[in-house]
Coordinates of C-alpha atoms in Angstrom, one line a residue:
M1 CA -17.7 4.0 -5.5
N2 CA -21.0 3.2 -3.7
G3 CA -19.6 3.4 -0.2
K4 CA -18.9 -0.4 0.1
P5 CA -15.5 -1.8 -0.7
P6 CA -15.5 -4.6 -3.3
L7 CA -15.2 -8.2 -2.3
P8 CA -11.7 -9.5 -2.6
R9 CA -10.8 -11.1 -6.0
R10 CA -7.9 -12.9 -7.3
V11 CA -5.1 -10.4 -8.1
G12 CA -2.9 -11.4 -11.0
R13 CA -0.8 -9.7 -13.6
R14 CA -3.9 -7.9 -15.0
P15 CA -4.8 -5.0 -12.7
V16 CA -7.8 -5.4 -10.5
T17 CA -9.8 -2.2 -9.8
V18 CA -9.9 -1.7 -6.1
C19 CA -12.1 1.4 -6.2
R20 CA -13.1 4.4 -8.3
W21 CA -14.1 7.9 -7.1
T22 CA -14.6 11.4 -8.4
D23 CA -13.9 14.9 -7.3
G24 CA -17.2 15.0 -5.4
T25 CA -16.7 11.7 -3.5
A26 CA -16.8 12.4 0.2
D27 CA -14.0 10.7 2.2
A28 CA -12.3 9.3 -0.9
A29 CA -9.1 8.5 1.0
A30 CA -11.0 6.6 3.7
L31 CA -13.0 4.6 1.1
A32 CA -9.8 3.7 -0.8
R33 CA -8.0 2.6 2.4
S34 CA -10.9 0.4 3.4
A35 CA -11.2 -1.2 -0.1
L36 CA -7.4 -1.7 -0.3
R37 CA -7.2 -3.3 3.1
Q38 CA -10.0 -5.7 2.1
M39 CA -8.0 -6.7 -0.9
L40 CA -4.7 -7.2 0.9
V41 CA -5.7 -9.1 4.0
P42 CA -6.8 -12.3 2.1
L43 CA -3.4 -12.2 0.2
R44 CA -1.7 -13.2 3.5
F45 CA 0.2 -10.0 4.2
G46 CA 1.2 -9.4 7.8
E47 CA -0.8 -6.7 9.6
E48 CA 2.2 -4.3 9.7
Q49 CA 2.8 -4.6 6.0
V50 CA -0.8 -4.0 5.2
D51 CA -0.7 -0.9 7.4
D52 CA 2.4 0.4 5.6
V53 CA 0.9 -0.3 2.1
V54 CA -2.4 1.3 3.0
L55 CA -0.7 4.4 4.4
A56 CA 1.6 4.8 1.4
V57 CA -1.3 4.4 -1.0
S58 CA -3.5 6.7 1.1
E59 CA -0.9 9.5 0.6
L60 CA -1.0 8.9 -3.2
V61 CA -4.8 9.0 -3.1
A62 CA -4.8 12.2 -1.1
N63 CA -2.3 13.8 -3.5
A64 CA -4.3 12.8 -6.6
T65 CA -7.6 14.1 -5.1
E66 CA -6.1 17.4 -4.0
H67 CA -3.8 18.2 -7.0
A68 CA -5.2 16.5 -10.1
P69 CA -8.6 16.3 -11.8
G70 CA -10.7 13.2 -11.6
P71 CA -12.1 10.7 -12.1
Y72 CA -9.7 8.5 -10.2
V73 CA -9.0 4.8 -10.1
L74 CA -7.1 2.6 -7.6
R75 CA -5.8 -0.6 -9.0
L76 CA -3.8 -3.6 -7.7
R77 CA -1.7 -6.0 -9.8
R78 CA 0.9 -8.6 -9.2
T79 CA 4.2 -9.1 -10.9
G80 CA 6.5 -12.1 -10.4
T81 CA 7.8 -10.9 -7.0
E82 CA 5.8 -7.9 -5.9
Y83 CA 2.4 -6.3 -5.9
V84 CA 1.9 -2.8 -7.4
C85 CA -0.8 -0.3 -6.4
E86 CA -1.6 2.3 -8.9
V87 CA -3.6 5.5 -8.4
E88 CA -4.7 7.0 -11.7
D89 CA -5.9 10.5 -12.4
T90 CA -6.5 12.6 -15.5
D91 CA -3.6 15.0 -15.1
P92 CA -1.2 14.4 -18.0
H93 CA 1.8 15.7 -16.1
A94 CA 4.0 14.0 -13.5
P95 CA 4.8 16.3 -10.6
K96 CA 8.3 17.4 -9.8
V97 CA 9.5 15.3 -7.0
P98 CA 11.9 17.0 -4.5
G99 CA 15.1 15.3 -3.5
F100 CA 14.8 13.7 -0.1
P101 CA 17.5 14.5 2.5
A102 CA 19.6 11.7 3.8
A103 CA 18.8 12.9 7.4
V104 CA 16.0 11.5 9.5
P105 CA 12.7 12.6 7.9
F106 CA 11.1 14.4 10.8
E107 CA 14.1 15.5 12.9
P108 CA 14.3 19.2 13.6
G109 CA 17.2 21.2 12.4
A110 CA 19.9 22.1 14.9
D111 CA 18.7 25.7 15.1
A112 CA 15.1 24.5 15.9
R113 CA 16.0 22.2 18.8
G114 CA 14.7 23.4 22.1
G115 CA 12.5 26.0 20.3
G116 CA 9.3 25.2 22.1
L117 CA 5.9 24.7 20.5
D118 CA 6.6 26.6 17.3
A119 CA 9.6 24.4 16.5
L120 CA 7.6 21.3 17.3
L121 CA 4.7 22.4 15.1
A122 CA 7.2 23.1 12.3
V123 CA 8.6 19.6 12.5
L124 CA 5.1 18.0 12.6
G125 CA 3.7 20.2 9.9
E126 CA 0.8 18.6 8.1
R127 CA 1.9 19.6 4.6
G128 CA 4.7 18.6 2.3
R129 CA 5.6 15.2 3.9
G130 CA 3.4 12.8 2.0
L131 CA 5.8 11.7 -0.7
H132 CA 8.6 11.5 1.9
I133 CA 6.4 9.1 3.9
V134 CA 5.7 7.1 0.7
D135 CA 9.4 6.9 0.0
E136 CA 10.2 5.7 3.6
L137 CA 7.4 3.1 3.6
T138 CA 8.3 1.6 0.2
C139 CA 12.1 1.9 0.5
G140 CA 12.0 4.0 -2.7
A141 CA 9.8 1.6 -4.7
W142 CA 7.4 4.2 -6.1
G143 CA 7.0 6.7 -8.8
F144 CA 4.9 8.3 -11.5
T145 CA 4.1 7.2 -15.1
V146 CA 2.3 9.3 -17.7
R147 CA 0.6 7.4 -20.5
E148 CA -2.3 8.2 -22.9
G149 CA -3.1 11.5 -21.2
V150 CA -3.3 10.2 -17.6
K151 CA -0.9 10.1 -14.7
V152 CA -0.4 7.0 -12.7
A153 CA 1.3 7.2 -9.3
W154 CA 2.4 3.7 -8.1
V155 CA 4.0 1.9 -5.2
A156 CA 5.5 -1.6 -5.2
F157 CA 5.9 -3.9 -2.3
P158 CA 7.1 -7.5 -2.0
C159 CA 4.8 -10.4 -2.2
P160 CA 4.3 -12.1 1.2
A161 CA 6.5 -15.1 1.8
P162 CA 4.6 -18.4 1.5
R163 CA 3.4 -19.7 4.8
I164 CA 4.7 -23.2 5.4
R165 CA 2.4 -25.4 7.4
W166 CA 4.4 -27.5 9.8
G167 CA 2.2 -30.3 10.6
C168 CA 2.2 -34.0 11.0
P169 CA 0.7 -36.6 8.7
R170 CA -3.0 -37.3 9.6
G171 CA -3.5 -39.4 12.6
R172 CA -0.1 -38.7 14.1
V173 CA 1.1 -36.3 16.8
R174 CA 4.5 -34.8 17.1
D175 CA 6.0 -36.0 20.4
G176 CA 9.4 -34.8 21.4
G177 CA 10.8 -34.9 17.8
S178 CA 9.4 -38.4 16.9
L179 CA 6.0 -39.2 15.4
R180 CA 3.5 -41.3 17.4
G181 CA 0.7 -42.9 15.4
D182 CA -2.6 -44.4 16.3
D183 CA -1.4 -47.9 15.9
P184 CA 1.0 -49.4 18.4
A185 CA 4.4 -50.4 17.1

């Protein structure tokens, strides 16, 4: 990637490449987040949903960059009811995904409550929470696929609801539930 995110394009059933990077790309996760955000905003997602998708995909980008060989590709495609972001790397093996507890993701265990700074740091530990975050943000709509010697980590999220424009016919103004036109009646 040349440091500049691509211009938004129409996203359809065929995947659109959002960005590419290699093992040597500096700040790959930041570049991927910026490029993805530029693709999602014109698709009329709400700000909160864009933030959730970008965070979930950023976790997949960071995992790929740290644990798998490059080159890497981030793609976006649309199905009938959802968008799917794919992060591709050249590791032909899907990772073992731990089971996630039914408890609150970042709640300390009963024995760690009131344990001071060490207990707090253990709860807020930087490592080992990425896929749990992805699971929470996507309501479980994510996974891995291995095909043709590459691994694809993916997340799916619903298409935004169409925005209905509530307006009046031209030349008319809504007035207390009735329409008032330019011509006197």
